[in-house]
Amino acid sequence: MLTNNSIKFPAMRMLKLFIFITCLSTPAGAQIAIEADTVFTVSGGPILNGVVLVKNGKIEAVGRTTDVKIPASYKKYRANVITPGLVDARSMVGLSGAMNVPTDQDQLEKSSPLQPDLRAIDAYNPEDSLVSYLRSWGVTTLHTGHGVGALVSGQTMVVKTKPGFAEEVVVLPLAMLAMTFGPDVGENFPSPGTKSKQVAMLRTEMIKAQAYQKKMGEKDESKRPARDLKLEMLLKLMNGEVKGLISANRATDILSAIRLAKEFGFKLVLEGCAEGY
């Protein structure tokens, strides 16, 4: 993508001339300067006739070309626009394969409607072609994980879209607990089939988690129950260690999600919200 003195793009992207700084693959010790007509920043306004200095893979300085001196040892590049990497706030990329066939779909486990113990990192594939496709368009960070369609489908995480082992690209191994309220659940599982049953099943499991926590606090180890990964994850939700990400579109489902969050005191993030008005 980079040449010695210029940036070259395919003809179809002539209207999108940009470099995503956090995607630049610079070798250790590399020192580069990228000048652009416009530099967009995270915390401030756009900088016209700007320059970005990158050293050892990290941004060293940003400013107008008249204010930032480019050291003689830095290799220079030129672009129309420079912008920080984009963030995909909710995705199943890396768990949902590019071929859209059963063998590459890992975002929804259909053996049970309640599986809070499923970790996203165990299914995430950094080498998936969808990951590299997003990276080519400047998406440098993903909030990805288990998808919509189960009452509790599993955990989500935050990763960088660079290639490598999952442990090397992960930013936050546990971000949220993905849940779904509404008809999508009934399409994948025979139970729960109604709105009331959905909420009742979740309330039952959360009450079990509260009892489990009390029993785990027993001084006599012989009275403590065996570890339960599902209940442990629900406790992390109720104790505020992770947020509950609930997909709900109908007004009744949105209100049920809010009601449940108030009852058990967990932090709620709603997605979908078609009838949020």
PDB file of C-alpha atoms in Angstrom:
ATOM      1  CA  MET A   1       0.000   0.000   0.000  1.00  0.00           C
ATOM      2  CA  LEU A   2       2.855   2.363   0.761  1.00  0.00           C
ATOM      3  CA  THR A   3       5.525   3.331  -1.750  1.00  0.00           C
ATOM      4  CA  ASN A   4       8.675   5.290  -1.080  1.00  0.00           C
ATOM      5  CA  ASN A   5       7.216   8.705  -1.813  1.00  0.00           C
ATOM      6  CA  SER A   6       3.508   8.281  -2.458  1.00  0.00           C
ATOM      7  CA  ILE A   7       0.336   6.413  -1.585  1.00  0.00           C
ATOM      8  CA  LYS A   8      -1.314   4.432  -4.372  1.00  0.00           C
ATOM      9  CA  PHE A   9      -4.954   3.269  -4.336  1.00  0.00           C
ATOM     10  CA  PRO A  10      -7.116   1.231  -6.726  1.00  0.00           C
ATOM     11  CA  ALA A  11      -9.234   3.359  -9.072  1.00  0.00           C
ATOM     12  CA  MET A  12     -12.466   2.372  -7.276  1.00  0.00           C
ATOM     13  CA  ARG A  13     -11.171   4.027  -4.122  1.00  0.00           C
ATOM     14  CA  MET A  14     -10.190   7.368  -5.580  1.00  0.00           C
ATOM     15  CA  LEU A  15     -12.953   9.038  -3.554  1.00  0.00           C
ATOM     16  CA  LYS A  16     -11.646   7.480  -0.374  1.00  0.00           C
ATOM     17  CA  LEU A  17      -8.028   8.529  -0.202  1.00  0.00           C
ATOM     18  CA  PHE A  18      -6.964   7.910   3.344  1.00  0.00           C
ATOM     19  CA  ILE A  19      -4.409   6.157   5.467  1.00  0.00           C
ATOM     20  CA  PHE A  20      -5.406   4.575   8.728  1.00  0.00           C
ATOM     21  CA  ILE A  21      -2.504   5.280  11.027  1.00  0.00           C
ATOM     22  CA  THR A  22      -3.124   2.435  13.428  1.00  0.00           C
ATOM     23  CA  CYS A  23      -3.073  -0.046  10.542  1.00  0.00           C
ATOM     24  CA  LEU A  24       0.379   0.854   9.333  1.00  0.00           C
ATOM     25  CA  SER A  25       2.639  -2.167   9.546  1.00  0.00           C
ATOM     26  CA  THR A  26       5.969  -0.587  10.318  1.00  0.00           C
ATOM     27  CA  PRO A  27       8.958  -2.683  11.328  1.00  0.00           C
ATOM     28  CA  ALA A  28      10.577  -2.203  14.703  1.00  0.00           C
ATOM     29  CA  GLY A  29      12.561   1.017  14.780  1.00  0.00           C
ATOM     30  CA  ALA A  30      10.845   2.445  11.666  1.00  0.00           C
ATOM     31  CA  GLN A  31      10.496   6.220  11.543  1.00  0.00           C
ATOM     32  CA  ILE A  32       8.039   7.700   9.058  1.00  0.00           C
ATOM     33  CA  ALA A  33       6.315  11.012   8.360  1.00  0.00           C
ATOM     34  CA  ILE A  34       2.964  11.188   6.549  1.00  0.00           C
ATOM     35  CA  GLU A  35       1.856  14.536   5.179  1.00  0.00           C
ATOM     36  CA  ALA A  36      -1.754  15.126   4.120  1.00  0.00           C
ATOM     37  CA  ASP A  37      -4.130  17.857   2.997  1.00  0.00           C
ATOM     38  CA  THR A  38      -6.320  16.997   6.021  1.00  0.00           C
ATOM     39  CA  VAL A  39      -5.489  15.125   9.219  1.00  0.00           C
ATOM     40  CA  PHE A  40      -8.467  14.068  11.333  1.00  0.00           C
ATOM     41  CA  THR A  41      -7.801  13.560  15.043  1.00  0.00           C
ATOM     42  CA  VAL A  42      -9.681  11.837  17.861  1.00  0.00           C
ATOM     43  CA  SER A  43      -9.776  14.661  20.394  1.00  0.00           C
ATOM     44  CA  GLY A  44      -9.603  17.796  18.247  1.00  0.00           C
ATOM     45  CA  GLY A  45     -10.741  19.225  14.952  1.00  0.00           C
ATOM     46  CA  PRO A  46      -9.256  18.470  11.531  1.00  0.00           C
ATOM     47  CA  ILE A  47      -5.789  19.807  10.776  1.00  0.00           C
ATOM     48  CA  LEU A  48      -5.289  21.263   7.313  1.00  0.00           C
ATOM     49  CA  ASN A  49      -1.887  20.713   5.710  1.00  0.00           C
ATOM     50  CA  GLY A  50      -0.965  18.375   8.524  1.00  0.00           C
ATOM     51  CA  VAL A  51       1.671  15.785   9.255  1.00  0.00           C
ATOM     52  CA  VAL A  52       1.841  12.681  11.454  1.00  0.00           C
ATOM     53  CA  LEU A  53       5.137  11.323  12.754  1.00  0.00           C
ATOM     54  CA  VAL A  54       5.268   7.604  13.567  1.00  0.00           C
ATOM     55  CA  LYS A  55       8.143   6.030  15.471  1.00  0.00           C
ATOM     56  CA  ASN A  56       8.438   2.371  16.443  1.00  0.00           C
ATOM     57  CA  GLY A  57       4.816   1.785  15.454  1.00  0.00           C
ATOM     58  CA  LYS A  58       3.436   4.580  17.649  1.00  0.00           C
ATOM     59  CA  ILE A  59       2.294   8.112  16.816  1.00  0.00           C
ATOM     60  CA  GLU A  60       4.981  10.517  17.984  1.00  0.00           C
ATOM     61  CA  ALA A  61       3.563  13.874  16.881  1.00  0.00           C
ATOM     62  CA  VAL A  62       0.583  15.363  15.027  1.00  0.00           C
ATOM     63  CA  GLY A  63       0.203  18.919  13.778  1.00  0.00           C
ATOM     64  CA  ARG A  64       0.506  21.380  10.926  1.00  0.00           C
ATOM     65  CA  THR A  65       3.484  20.986   8.657  1.00  0.00           C
ATOM     66  CA  THR A  66       4.565  24.479   9.715  1.00  0.00           C
ATOM     67  CA  ASP A  67       4.578  23.457  13.389  1.00  0.00           C
ATOM     68  CA  VAL A  68       5.946  19.902  13.340  1.00  0.00           C
ATOM     69  CA  LYS A  69       9.516  19.496  12.182  1.00  0.00           C
ATOM     70  CA  ILE A  70      10.183  16.307  10.247  1.00  0.00           C
ATOM     71  CA  PRO A  71      13.578  14.843  11.196  1.00  0.00           C
ATOM     72  CA  ALA A  72      15.873  14.174   8.264  1.00  0.00           C
ATOM     73  CA  SER A  73      16.035  10.451   9.106  1.00  0.00           C
ATOM     74  CA  TYR A  74      12.264   9.950   8.685  1.00  0.00           C
ATOM     75  CA  LYS A  75      10.915   8.400   5.466  1.00  0.00           C
ATOM     76  CA  LYS A  76       8.215  10.626   3.970  1.00  0.00           C
ATOM     77  CA  TYR A  77       4.838   9.630   2.540  1.00  0.00           C
ATOM     78  CA  ARG A  78       1.973  11.652   1.093  1.00  0.00           C
ATOM     79  CA  ALA A  79      -1.828  11.188   1.306  1.00  0.00           C
ATOM     80  CA  ASN A  80      -4.953  13.260   0.769  1.00  0.00           C
ATOM     81  CA  VAL A  81      -6.527  12.402   4.133  1.00  0.00           C
ATOM     82  CA  ILE A  82      -5.304  10.746   7.319  1.00  0.00           C
ATOM     83  CA  THR A  83      -7.761   9.512   9.937  1.00  0.00           C
ATOM     84  CA  PRO A  84      -7.611   7.309  13.042  1.00  0.00           C
ATOM     85  CA  GLY A  85      -8.703   3.699  12.637  1.00  0.00           C
ATOM     86  CA  LEU A  86     -12.421   2.954  12.690  1.00  0.00           C
ATOM     87  CA  VAL A  87     -14.074   0.917  15.457  1.00  0.00           C
ATOM     88  CA  ASP A  88     -16.841  -1.622  14.792  1.00  0.00           C
ATOM     89  CA  ALA A  89     -18.983  -1.330  17.926  1.00  0.00           C
ATOM     90  CA  ARG A  90     -20.871  -4.614  17.485  1.00  0.00           C
ATOM     91  CA  SER A  91     -19.865  -7.459  15.239  1.00  0.00           C
ATOM     92  CA  MET A  92     -19.647 -11.225  14.877  1.00  0.00           C
ATOM     93  CA  VAL A  93     -16.660 -10.993  12.499  1.00  0.00           C
ATOM     94  CA  GLY A  94     -14.050 -13.621  13.262  1.00  0.00           C
ATOM     95  CA  LEU A  95     -16.743 -15.987  14.528  1.00  0.00           C
ATOM     96  CA  SER A  96     -18.957 -15.801  11.430  1.00  0.00           C
ATOM     97  CA  GLY A  97     -16.948 -17.004   8.464  1.00  0.00           C
ATOM     98  CA  ALA A  98     -16.803 -15.480   5.007  1.00  0.00           C
ATOM     99  CA  MET A  99     -18.337 -18.452   3.198  1.00  0.00           C
ATOM    100  CA  ASN A 100     -21.631 -18.349   5.148  1.00  0.00           C
ATOM    101  CA  VAL A 101     -21.803 -22.141   5.448  1.00  0.00           C
ATOM    102  CA  PRO A 102     -22.344 -24.187   8.644  1.00  0.00           C
ATOM    103  CA  THR A 103     -18.669 -25.186   8.900  1.00  0.00           C
ATOM    104  CA  ASP A 104     -17.475 -21.584   9.393  1.00  0.00           C
ATOM    105  CA  GLN A 105     -20.300 -20.267  11.592  1.00  0.00           C
ATOM    106  CA  ASP A 106     -19.358 -20.126  15.279  1.00  0.00           C
ATOM    107  CA  GLN A 107     -21.293 -17.104  16.518  1.00  0.00           C
ATOM    108  CA  LEU A 108     -24.365 -19.055  17.714  1.00  0.00           C
ATOM    109  CA  GLU A 109     -24.315 -22.400  19.533  1.00  0.00           C
ATOM    110  CA  LYS A 110     -27.765 -23.988  19.235  1.00  0.00           C
ATOM    111  CA  SER A 111     -27.479 -26.798  21.772  1.00  0.00           C
ATOM    112  CA  SER A 112     -28.942 -24.612  24.529  1.00  0.00           C
ATOM    113  CA  PRO A 113     -30.620 -21.174  24.751  1.00  0.00           C
ATOM    114  CA  LEU A 114     -28.599 -20.264  27.871  1.00  0.00           C
ATOM    115  CA  GLN A 115     -24.810 -20.409  27.509  1.00  0.00           C
ATOM    116  CA  PRO A 116     -23.124 -17.481  29.285  1.00  0.00           C
ATOM    117  CA  ASP A 117     -19.944 -19.547  29.699  1.00  0.00           C
ATOM    118  CA  LEU A 118     -19.025 -19.476  25.989  1.00  0.00           C
ATOM    119  CA  ARG A 119     -15.896 -17.376  25.445  1.00  0.00           C
ATOM    120  CA  ALA A 120     -15.464 -15.424  22.227  1.00  0.00           C
ATOM    121  CA  ILE A 121     -11.701 -15.911  22.186  1.00  0.00           C
ATOM    122  CA  ASP A 122     -12.128 -19.683  21.824  1.00  0.00           C
ATOM    123  CA  ALA A 123     -13.886 -19.238  18.464  1.00  0.00           C
ATOM    124  CA  TYR A 124     -12.256 -16.085  17.098  1.00  0.00           C
ATOM    125  CA  ASN A 125     -10.191 -16.534  13.922  1.00  0.00           C
ATOM    126  CA  PRO A 126      -7.814 -13.584  13.311  1.00  0.00           C
ATOM    127  CA  GLU A 127      -6.967 -14.980   9.857  1.00  0.00           C
ATOM    128  CA  ASP A 128     -10.583 -14.949   8.642  1.00  0.00           C
ATOM    129  CA  SER A 129     -10.864 -13.155   5.306  1.00  0.00           C
ATOM    130  CA  LEU A 130     -13.641 -10.933   6.709  1.00  0.00           C
ATOM    131  CA  VAL A 131     -11.172  -9.607   9.285  1.00  0.00           C
ATOM    132  CA  SER A 132      -8.633  -8.691   6.611  1.00  0.00           C
ATOM    133  CA  TYR A 133     -11.404  -7.161   4.464  1.00  0.00           C
ATOM    134  CA  LEU A 134     -12.457  -4.833   7.290  1.00  0.00           C
ATOM    135  CA  ARG A 135      -8.821  -3.991   7.948  1.00  0.00           C
ATOM    136  CA  SER A 136      -8.383  -2.988   4.289  1.00  0.00           C
ATOM    137  CA  TRP A 137     -11.143  -0.404   4.742  1.00  0.00           C
ATOM    138  CA  GLY A 138      -9.650   1.044   7.896  1.00  0.00           C
ATOM    139  CA  VAL A 139     -11.516  -0.837  10.637  1.00  0.00           C
ATOM    140  CA  THR A 140      -8.755  -1.432  13.159  1.00  0.00           C
ATOM    141  CA  THR A 141     -10.770  -2.484  16.224  1.00  0.00           C
ATOM    142  CA  LEU A 142     -13.692  -4.895  16.634  1.00  0.00           C
ATOM    143  CA  HIS A 143     -16.128  -5.458  19.464  1.00  0.00           C
ATOM    144  CA  THR A 144     -17.019  -8.964  18.377  1.00  0.00           C
ATOM    145  CA  GLY A 145     -18.341 -12.194  19.790  1.00  0.00           C
ATOM    146  CA  HIS A 146     -21.417 -14.361  20.066  1.00  0.00           C
ATOM    147  CA  GLY A 147     -24.410 -13.157  18.132  1.00  0.00           C
ATOM    148  CA  VAL A 148     -28.145 -12.646  18.234  1.00  0.00           C
ATOM    149  CA  GLY A 149     -30.560 -15.557  18.501  1.00  0.00           C
ATOM    150  CA  ALA A 150     -30.108 -17.186  21.911  1.00  0.00           C
ATOM    151  CA  LEU A 151     -31.414 -16.034  25.273  1.00  0.00           C
ATOM    152  CA  VAL A 152     -27.756 -15.873  26.371  1.00  0.00           C
ATOM    153  CA  SER A 153     -25.512 -16.644  23.423  1.00  0.00           C
ATOM    154  CA  GLY A 154     -22.118 -16.058  25.055  1.00  0.00           C
ATOM    155  CA  GLN A 155     -19.435 -13.483  25.656  1.00  0.00           C
ATOM    156  CA  THR A 156     -17.989 -10.712  23.507  1.00  0.00           C
ATOM    157  CA  MET A 157     -14.474  -9.267  23.343  1.00  0.00           C
ATOM    158  CA  VAL A 158     -12.486  -6.415  21.829  1.00  0.00           C
ATOM    159  CA  VAL A 159      -9.710  -7.181  19.341  1.00  0.00           C
ATOM    160  CA  LYS A 160      -7.456  -5.493  16.808  1.00  0.00           C
ATOM    161  CA  THR A 161      -7.930  -6.559  13.186  1.00  0.00           C
ATOM    162  CA  LYS A 162      -4.269  -7.363  12.654  1.00  0.00           C
ATOM    163  CA  PRO A 163      -3.305 -10.964  11.850  1.00  0.00           C
ATOM    164  CA  GLY A 164      -1.724 -13.267  14.402  1.00  0.00           C
ATOM    165  CA  PHE A 165      -2.765 -15.536  17.253  1.00  0.00           C
ATOM    166  CA  ALA A 166      -5.943 -14.581  19.124  1.00  0.00           C
ATOM    167  CA  GLU A 167      -3.970 -13.918  22.310  1.00  0.00           C
ATOM    168  CA  GLU A 168      -1.799 -11.432  20.387  1.00  0.00           C
ATOM    169  CA  VAL A 169      -4.630  -9.346  18.919  1.00  0.00           C
ATOM    170  CA  VAL A 170      -7.041  -9.243  21.856  1.00  0.00           C
ATOM    171  CA  VAL A 171      -7.478  -5.933  23.663  1.00  0.00           C
ATOM    172  CA  LEU A 172     -10.210  -6.973  26.096  1.00  0.00           C
ATOM    173  CA  PRO A 173     -10.898 -10.725  26.357  1.00  0.00           C
ATOM    174  CA  LEU A 174     -14.237 -10.227  28.114  1.00  0.00           C
ATOM    175  CA  ALA A 175     -16.312  -7.165  27.224  1.00  0.00           C
ATOM    176  CA  MET A 176     -20.028  -7.970  27.467  1.00  0.00           C
ATOM    177  CA  LEU A 177     -22.493 -10.821  27.801  1.00  0.00           C
ATOM    178  CA  ALA A 178     -24.627 -11.108  24.650  1.00  0.00           C
ATOM    179  CA  MET A 179     -28.343 -11.808  25.110  1.00  0.00           C
ATOM    180  CA  THR A 180     -31.488 -11.685  22.978  1.00  0.00           C
ATOM    181  CA  PHE A 181     -35.114 -10.912  23.806  1.00  0.00           C
ATOM    182  CA  GLY A 182     -37.797 -11.488  21.197  1.00  0.00           C
ATOM    183  CA  PRO A 183     -38.869 -13.838  18.396  1.00  0.00           C
ATOM    184  CA  ASP A 184     -35.311 -14.618  17.241  1.00  0.00           C
ATOM    185  CA  VAL A 185     -34.899 -16.917  20.247  1.00  0.00           C
ATOM    186  CA  GLY A 186     -38.019 -18.931  19.412  1.00  0.00           C
ATOM    187  CA  GLU A 187     -36.784 -19.463  15.858  1.00  0.00           C
ATOM    188  CA  ASN A 188     -33.690 -21.264  17.144  1.00  0.00           C
ATOM    189  CA  PHE A 189     -34.962 -23.110  20.242  1.00  0.00           C
ATOM    190  CA  PRO A 190     -38.209 -24.865  21.179  1.00  0.00           C
ATOM    191  CA  SER A 191     -38.039 -23.183  24.592  1.00  0.00           C
ATOM    192  CA  PRO A 192     -38.407 -20.400  25.624  1.00  0.00           C
ATOM    193  CA  GLY A 193     -41.221 -19.764  23.206  1.00  0.00           C
ATOM    194  CA  THR A 194     -42.888 -16.716  24.775  1.00  0.00           C
ATOM    195  CA  LYS A 195     -41.714 -13.387  26.165  1.00  0.00           C
ATOM    196  CA  SER A 196     -42.674 -14.308  29.724  1.00  0.00           C
ATOM    197  CA  LYS A 197     -40.796 -17.598  29.545  1.00  0.00           C
ATOM    198  CA  GLN A 198     -37.671 -15.837  28.263  1.00  0.00           C
ATOM    199  CA  VAL A 199     -37.546 -13.485  31.230  1.00  0.00           C
ATOM    200  CA  ALA A 200     -38.540 -16.232  33.684  1.00  0.00           C
ATOM    201  CA  MET A 201     -35.675 -18.472  32.540  1.00  0.00           C
ATOM    202  CA  LEU A 202     -33.149 -15.674  32.943  1.00  0.00           C
ATOM    203  CA  ARG A 203     -34.475 -14.656  36.362  1.00  0.00           C
ATOM    204  CA  THR A 204     -34.286 -18.269  37.513  1.00  0.00           C
ATOM    205  CA  GLU A 205     -30.636 -18.577  36.469  1.00  0.00           C
ATOM    206  CA  MET A 206     -29.696 -15.274  38.083  1.00  0.00           C
ATOM    207  CA  ILE A 207     -31.327 -16.307  41.355  1.00  0.00           C
ATOM    208  CA  LYS A 208     -29.371 -19.582  41.153  1.00  0.00           C
ATOM    209  CA  ALA A 209     -26.187 -17.542  40.670  1.00  0.00           C
ATOM    210  CA  GLN A 210     -26.924 -15.518  43.800  1.00  0.00           C
ATOM    211  CA  ALA A 211     -27.409 -18.718  45.818  1.00  0.00           C
ATOM    212  CA  TYR A 212     -24.245 -20.167  44.300  1.00  0.00           C
ATOM    213  CA  GLN A 213     -22.269 -17.113  45.434  1.00  0.00           C
ATOM    214  CA  LYS A 214     -23.467 -17.559  49.021  1.00  0.00           C
ATOM    215  CA  LYS A 215     -22.559 -21.244  49.040  1.00  0.00           C
ATOM    216  CA  MET A 216     -19.095 -20.514  47.603  1.00  0.00           C
ATOM    217  CA  GLY A 217     -18.516 -18.274  50.630  1.00  0.00           C
ATOM    218  CA  GLU A 218     -18.864 -21.189  53.064  1.00  0.00           C
ATOM    219  CA  LYS A 219     -15.898 -21.458  55.416  1.00  0.00           C
ATOM    220  CA  ASP A 220     -16.133 -25.241  55.288  1.00  0.00           C
ATOM    221  CA  GLU A 221     -14.779 -26.155  51.859  1.00  0.00           C
ATOM    222  CA  SER A 222     -16.666 -29.454  51.903  1.00  0.00           C
ATOM    223  CA  LYS A 223     -19.926 -27.504  51.795  1.00  0.00           C
ATOM    224  CA  ARG A 224     -18.944 -25.470  48.743  1.00  0.00           C
ATOM    225  CA  PRO A 225     -20.484 -26.510  45.413  1.00  0.00           C
ATOM    226  CA  ALA A 226     -18.465 -27.576  42.381  1.00  0.00           C
ATOM    227  CA  ARG A 227     -17.476 -24.752  40.059  1.00  0.00           C
ATOM    228  CA  ASP A 228     -20.213 -23.711  37.644  1.00  0.00           C
ATOM    229  CA  LEU A 229     -18.918 -21.614  34.716  1.00  0.00           C
ATOM    230  CA  LYS A 230     -22.408 -20.478  33.716  1.00  0.00           C
ATOM    231  CA  LEU A 231     -23.271 -19.175  37.166  1.00  0.00           C
ATOM    232  CA  GLU A 232     -19.833 -17.593  37.558  1.00  0.00           C
ATOM    233  CA  MET A 233     -20.386 -15.593  34.388  1.00  0.00           C
ATOM    234  CA  LEU A 234     -23.836 -14.444  35.506  1.00  0.00           C
ATOM    235  CA  LEU A 235     -22.266 -13.298  38.778  1.00  0.00           C
ATOM    236  CA  LYS A 236     -19.730 -11.239  36.868  1.00  0.00           C
ATOM    237  CA  LEU A 237     -22.670  -9.607  35.117  1.00  0.00           C
ATOM    238  CA  MET A 238     -24.592  -8.897  38.316  1.00  0.00           C
ATOM    239  CA  ASN A 239     -21.463  -7.723  40.146  1.00  0.00           C
ATOM    240  CA  GLY A 240     -20.767  -5.118  37.444  1.00  0.00           C
ATOM    241  CA  GLU A 241     -17.614  -6.721  36.041  1.00  0.00           C
ATOM    242  CA  VAL A 242     -19.174  -6.923  32.564  1.00  0.00           C
ATOM    243  CA  LYS A 243     -22.172  -5.310  30.887  1.00  0.00           C
ATOM    244  CA  GLY A 244     -25.245  -7.067  29.590  1.00  0.00           C
ATOM    245  CA  LEU A 245     -25.674  -6.565  25.837  1.00  0.00           C
ATOM    246  CA  ILE A 246     -29.320  -7.294  25.083  1.00  0.00           C
ATOM    247  CA  SER A 247     -30.675  -7.330  21.548  1.00  0.00           C
ATOM    248  CA  ALA A 248     -34.308  -6.225  21.692  1.00  0.00           C
ATOM    249  CA  ASN A 249     -36.433  -4.535  19.051  1.00  0.00           C
ATOM    250  CA  ARG A 250     -40.051  -4.574  20.215  1.00  0.00           C
ATOM    251  CA  ALA A 251     -41.111  -2.124  22.907  1.00  0.00           C
ATOM    252  CA  THR A 252     -42.228  -4.926  25.249  1.00  0.00           C
ATOM    253  CA  ASP A 253     -38.848  -6.654  24.955  1.00  0.00           C
ATOM    254  CA  ILE A 254     -36.962  -3.389  25.510  1.00  0.00           C
ATOM    255  CA  LEU A 255     -38.956  -2.724  28.677  1.00  0.00           C
ATOM    256  CA  SER A 256     -38.401  -6.292  29.884  1.00  0.00           C
ATOM    257  CA  ALA A 257     -34.642  -5.844  29.452  1.00  0.00           C
ATOM    258  CA  ILE A 258     -34.713  -2.614  31.455  1.00  0.00           C
ATOM    259  CA  ARG A 259     -36.874  -4.255  34.135  1.00  0.00           C
ATOM    260  CA  LEU A 260     -34.475  -7.186  34.447  1.00  0.00           C
ATOM    261  CA  ALA A 261     -31.424  -4.910  34.682  1.00  0.00           C
ATOM    262  CA  LYS A 262     -33.068  -2.928  37.472  1.00  0.00           C
ATOM    263  CA  GLU A 263     -34.032  -6.076  39.399  1.00  0.00           C
ATOM    264  CA  PHE A 264     -30.544  -7.581  39.367  1.00  0.00           C
ATOM    265  CA  GLY A 265     -28.549  -4.357  39.215  1.00  0.00           C
ATOM    266  CA  PHE A 266     -26.459  -5.040  36.123  1.00  0.00           C
ATOM    267  CA  LYS A 267     -25.204  -2.526  33.561  1.00  0.00           C
ATOM    268  CA  LEU A 268     -27.323  -2.684  30.430  1.00  0.00           C
ATOM    269  CA  VAL A 269     -26.476  -1.964  26.796  1.00  0.00           C
ATOM    270  CA  LEU A 270     -29.385  -2.255  24.352  1.00  0.00           C
ATOM    271  CA  GLU A 271     -28.914  -3.018  20.663  1.00  0.00           C
ATOM    272  CA  GLY A 272     -31.493  -3.017  17.903  1.00  0.00           C
ATOM    273  CA  CYS A 273     -34.248  -0.982  19.601  1.00  0.00           C
ATOM    274  CA  ALA A 274     -36.446  -0.693  16.492  1.00  0.00           C
ATOM    275  CA  GLU A 275     -39.336   0.458  18.691  1.00  0.00           C
ATOM    276  CA  GLY A 276     -37.097   2.506  20.991  1.00  0.00           C
ATOM    277  CA  TYR A 277     -39.173   5.575  20.264  1.00  0.00           C
TER     278      TYR A 277
END
